[in-house]
Tab-separated table of C-alpha atoms in Angstrom:
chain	number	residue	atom	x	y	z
A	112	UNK	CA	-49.022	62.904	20.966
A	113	UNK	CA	-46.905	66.500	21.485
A	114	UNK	CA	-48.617	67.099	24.791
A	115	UNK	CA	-47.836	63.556	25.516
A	116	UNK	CA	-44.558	64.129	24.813
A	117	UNK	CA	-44.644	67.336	26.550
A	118	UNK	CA	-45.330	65.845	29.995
A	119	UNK	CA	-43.148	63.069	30.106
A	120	UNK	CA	-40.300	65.735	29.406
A	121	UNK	CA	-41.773	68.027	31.979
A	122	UNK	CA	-41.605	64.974	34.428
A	123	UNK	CA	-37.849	64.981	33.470
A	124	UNK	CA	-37.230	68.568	34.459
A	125	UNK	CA	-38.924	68.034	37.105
A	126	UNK	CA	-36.274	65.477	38.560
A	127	UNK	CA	-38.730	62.562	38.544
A	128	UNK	CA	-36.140	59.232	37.970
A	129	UNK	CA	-36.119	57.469	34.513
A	130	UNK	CA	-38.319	54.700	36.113
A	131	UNK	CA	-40.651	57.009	37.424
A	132	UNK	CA	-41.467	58.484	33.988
A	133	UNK	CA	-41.339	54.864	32.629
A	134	UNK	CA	-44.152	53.605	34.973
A	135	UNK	CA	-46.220	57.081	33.273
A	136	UNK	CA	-45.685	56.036	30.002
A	137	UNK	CA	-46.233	52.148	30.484
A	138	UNK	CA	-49.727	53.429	32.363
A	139	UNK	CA	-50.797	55.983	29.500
A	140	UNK	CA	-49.790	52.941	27.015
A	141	UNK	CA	-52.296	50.765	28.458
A	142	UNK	CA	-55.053	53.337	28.663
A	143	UNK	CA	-54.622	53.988	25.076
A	144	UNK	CA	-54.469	50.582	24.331
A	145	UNK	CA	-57.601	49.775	26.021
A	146	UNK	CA	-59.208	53.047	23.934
A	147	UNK	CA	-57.830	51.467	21.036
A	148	UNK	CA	-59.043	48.154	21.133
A	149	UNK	CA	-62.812	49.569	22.401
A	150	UNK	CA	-63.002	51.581	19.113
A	151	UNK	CA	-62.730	55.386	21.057
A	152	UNK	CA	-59.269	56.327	19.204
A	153	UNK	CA	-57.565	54.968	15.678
A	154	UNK	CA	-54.110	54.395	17.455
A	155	UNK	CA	-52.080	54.216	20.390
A	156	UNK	CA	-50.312	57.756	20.883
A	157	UNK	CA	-48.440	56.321	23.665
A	158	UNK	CA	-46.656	54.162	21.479
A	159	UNK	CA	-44.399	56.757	19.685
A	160	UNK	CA	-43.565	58.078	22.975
A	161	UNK	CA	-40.002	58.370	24.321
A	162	UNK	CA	-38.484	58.550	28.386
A	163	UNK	CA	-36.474	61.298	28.568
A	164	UNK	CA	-33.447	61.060	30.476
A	165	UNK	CA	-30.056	62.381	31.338
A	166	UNK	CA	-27.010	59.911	31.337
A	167	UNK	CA	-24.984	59.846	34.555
A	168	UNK	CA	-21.720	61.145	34.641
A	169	UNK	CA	-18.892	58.929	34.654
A	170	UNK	CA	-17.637	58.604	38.575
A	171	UNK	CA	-14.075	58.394	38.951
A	172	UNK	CA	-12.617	55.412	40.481
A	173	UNK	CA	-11.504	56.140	44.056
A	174	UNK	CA	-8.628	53.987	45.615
A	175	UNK	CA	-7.300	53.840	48.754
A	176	UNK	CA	-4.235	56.497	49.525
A	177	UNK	CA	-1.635	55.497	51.632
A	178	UNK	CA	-2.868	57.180	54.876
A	179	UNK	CA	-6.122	54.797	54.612
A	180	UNK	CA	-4.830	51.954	53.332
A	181	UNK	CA	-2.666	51.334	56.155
A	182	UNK	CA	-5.940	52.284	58.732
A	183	UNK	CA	-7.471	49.435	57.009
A	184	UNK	CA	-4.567	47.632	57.431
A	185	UNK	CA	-4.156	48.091	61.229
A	186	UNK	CA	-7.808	47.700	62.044
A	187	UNK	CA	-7.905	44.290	59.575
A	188	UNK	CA	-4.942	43.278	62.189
A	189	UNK	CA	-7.005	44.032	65.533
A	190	UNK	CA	-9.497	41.424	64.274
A	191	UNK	CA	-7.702	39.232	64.127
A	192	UNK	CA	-8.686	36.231	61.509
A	193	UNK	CA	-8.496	36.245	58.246
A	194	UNK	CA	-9.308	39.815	57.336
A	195	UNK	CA	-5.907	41.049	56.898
A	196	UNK	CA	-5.314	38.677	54.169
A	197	UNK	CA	-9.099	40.160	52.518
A	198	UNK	CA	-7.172	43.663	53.074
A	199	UNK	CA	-4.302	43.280	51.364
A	200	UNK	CA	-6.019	41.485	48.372
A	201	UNK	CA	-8.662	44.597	47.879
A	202	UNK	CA	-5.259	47.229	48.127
A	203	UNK	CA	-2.806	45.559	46.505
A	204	UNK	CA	-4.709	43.570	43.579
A	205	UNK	CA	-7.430	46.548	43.359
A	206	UNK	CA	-9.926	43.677	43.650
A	207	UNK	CA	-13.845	44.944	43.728
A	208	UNK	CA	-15.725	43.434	47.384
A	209	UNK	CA	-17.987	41.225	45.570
A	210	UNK	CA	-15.018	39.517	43.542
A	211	UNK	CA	-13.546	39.205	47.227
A	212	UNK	CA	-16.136	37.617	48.649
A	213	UNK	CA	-16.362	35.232	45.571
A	214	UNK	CA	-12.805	34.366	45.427
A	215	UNK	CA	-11.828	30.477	45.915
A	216	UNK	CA	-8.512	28.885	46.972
A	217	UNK	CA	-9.007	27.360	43.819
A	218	UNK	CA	-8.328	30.453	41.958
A	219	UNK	CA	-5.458	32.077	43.633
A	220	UNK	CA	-2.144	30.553	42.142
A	221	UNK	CA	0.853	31.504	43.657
A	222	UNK	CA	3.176	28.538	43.188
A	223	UNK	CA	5.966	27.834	40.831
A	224	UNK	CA	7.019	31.238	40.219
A	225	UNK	CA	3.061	32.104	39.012
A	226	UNK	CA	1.385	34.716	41.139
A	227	UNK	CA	-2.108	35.484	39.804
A	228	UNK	CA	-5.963	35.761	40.546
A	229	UNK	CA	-8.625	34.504	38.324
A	230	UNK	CA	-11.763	36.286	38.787
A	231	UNK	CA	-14.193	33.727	37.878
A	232	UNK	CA	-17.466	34.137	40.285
A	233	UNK	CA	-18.810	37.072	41.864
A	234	UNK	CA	-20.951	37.001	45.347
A	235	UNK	CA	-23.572	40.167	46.251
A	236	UNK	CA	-26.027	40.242	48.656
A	237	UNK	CA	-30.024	40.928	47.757
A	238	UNK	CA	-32.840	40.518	49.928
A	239	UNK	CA	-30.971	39.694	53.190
A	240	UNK	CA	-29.111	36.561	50.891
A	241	UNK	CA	-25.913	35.893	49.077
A	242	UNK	CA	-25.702	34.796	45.522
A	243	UNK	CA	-22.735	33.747	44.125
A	244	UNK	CA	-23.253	34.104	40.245
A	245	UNK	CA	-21.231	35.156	37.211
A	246	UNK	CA	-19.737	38.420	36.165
A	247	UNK	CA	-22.015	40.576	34.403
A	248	UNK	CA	-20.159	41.195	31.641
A	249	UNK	CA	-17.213	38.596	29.744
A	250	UNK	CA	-14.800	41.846	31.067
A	251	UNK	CA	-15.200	41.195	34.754
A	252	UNK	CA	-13.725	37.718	34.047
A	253	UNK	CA	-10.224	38.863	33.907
A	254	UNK	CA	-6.883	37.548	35.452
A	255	UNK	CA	-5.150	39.885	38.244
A	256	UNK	CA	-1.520	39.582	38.516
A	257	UNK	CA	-0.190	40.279	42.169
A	258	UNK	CA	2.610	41.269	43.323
A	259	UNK	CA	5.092	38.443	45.370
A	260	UNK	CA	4.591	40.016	48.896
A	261	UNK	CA	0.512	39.163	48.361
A	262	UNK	CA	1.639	35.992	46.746
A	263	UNK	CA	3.506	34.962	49.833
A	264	UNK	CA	0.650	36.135	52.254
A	265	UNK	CA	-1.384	34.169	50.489
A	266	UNK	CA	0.668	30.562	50.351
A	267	UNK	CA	0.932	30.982	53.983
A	268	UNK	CA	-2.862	31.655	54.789
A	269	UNK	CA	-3.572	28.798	52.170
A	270	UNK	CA	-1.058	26.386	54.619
A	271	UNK	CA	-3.064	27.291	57.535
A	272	UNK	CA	-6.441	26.427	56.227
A	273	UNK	CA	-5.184	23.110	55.341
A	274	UNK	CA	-4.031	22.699	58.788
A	275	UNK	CA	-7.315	23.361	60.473
């Protein structure tokens, strides 16, 4: 079981990824199983045995500075559309692309004085599709409070779509 042990932690200094090693354990597990069952060994060594691996470091969160915020800005506004409006919400509510892309009319609510975002749905792409589905955790449903110039973006992007 040490020399087991031994190479699934050598696999680890080697750089091989935590699935990598995974897939060698879950194929020595069935080997030993099948030994086991035929009678050859008394138990399953590969049982006991452990994937090594080293937790990421915490990235820090990277927003946009001023100097590329307002490129985004500008080249939003040479598309023309609607993609300003998507600008402004990812700066100024430091909303993530996938709650973007999942945000409703129905959630934005900017009258009578209120000005907030509820983050209810996510959308991500997989396979060449889009699923809209639930954040993963009960923390990415949240409420984002925005500030009155987004607010009044927003009420007047929300009057055009109801005009076309």
């Amino acid at each position: 079981m040490v020399h087991l042990q031994n190479y699934l932690n050598q696999l680890h200094k080697e750089g091989k990824s935590k699935k990598t090693i995974g897939n060698v354990r879950g194929f020595l597990s069935v080997l030993f199983k099948k030994a086991y069952k035929t009678g050859y060994i008394k138990n399953n060594p590969a049982l006991e045995l452990t994937v090594p691996y080293a937790a990421k470091p915490k990235t820090e969160v990277k927003f946009f500075d001023t100097k590329n915020a307002m490129k985004a800005l500008a080249l939003a506004a040479t598309m023309g559309g609607h993609y300003e409006s998507v600008e402004w919400l990812g700066i100024l509510a430091g909303l993530r692309k996938g709650e973007l892309a999942g945000l409703r009319f129905s959630n934005i609510f900017v009258d009578d004085g209120l000005a907030e975002l509820h983050i209810v749905e996510t959308r991500v792409a997989a396979g060449g599709k889009v699923f809209e589905k639930d954040p993963k955790s009960e923390a990415g449903r949240r409420v984002v409070q925005i500030p009155e110039i987004l607010a009044e973006m927003l009420r007047k992007k929300r009057y055009q779509y109801k005009l076309l």
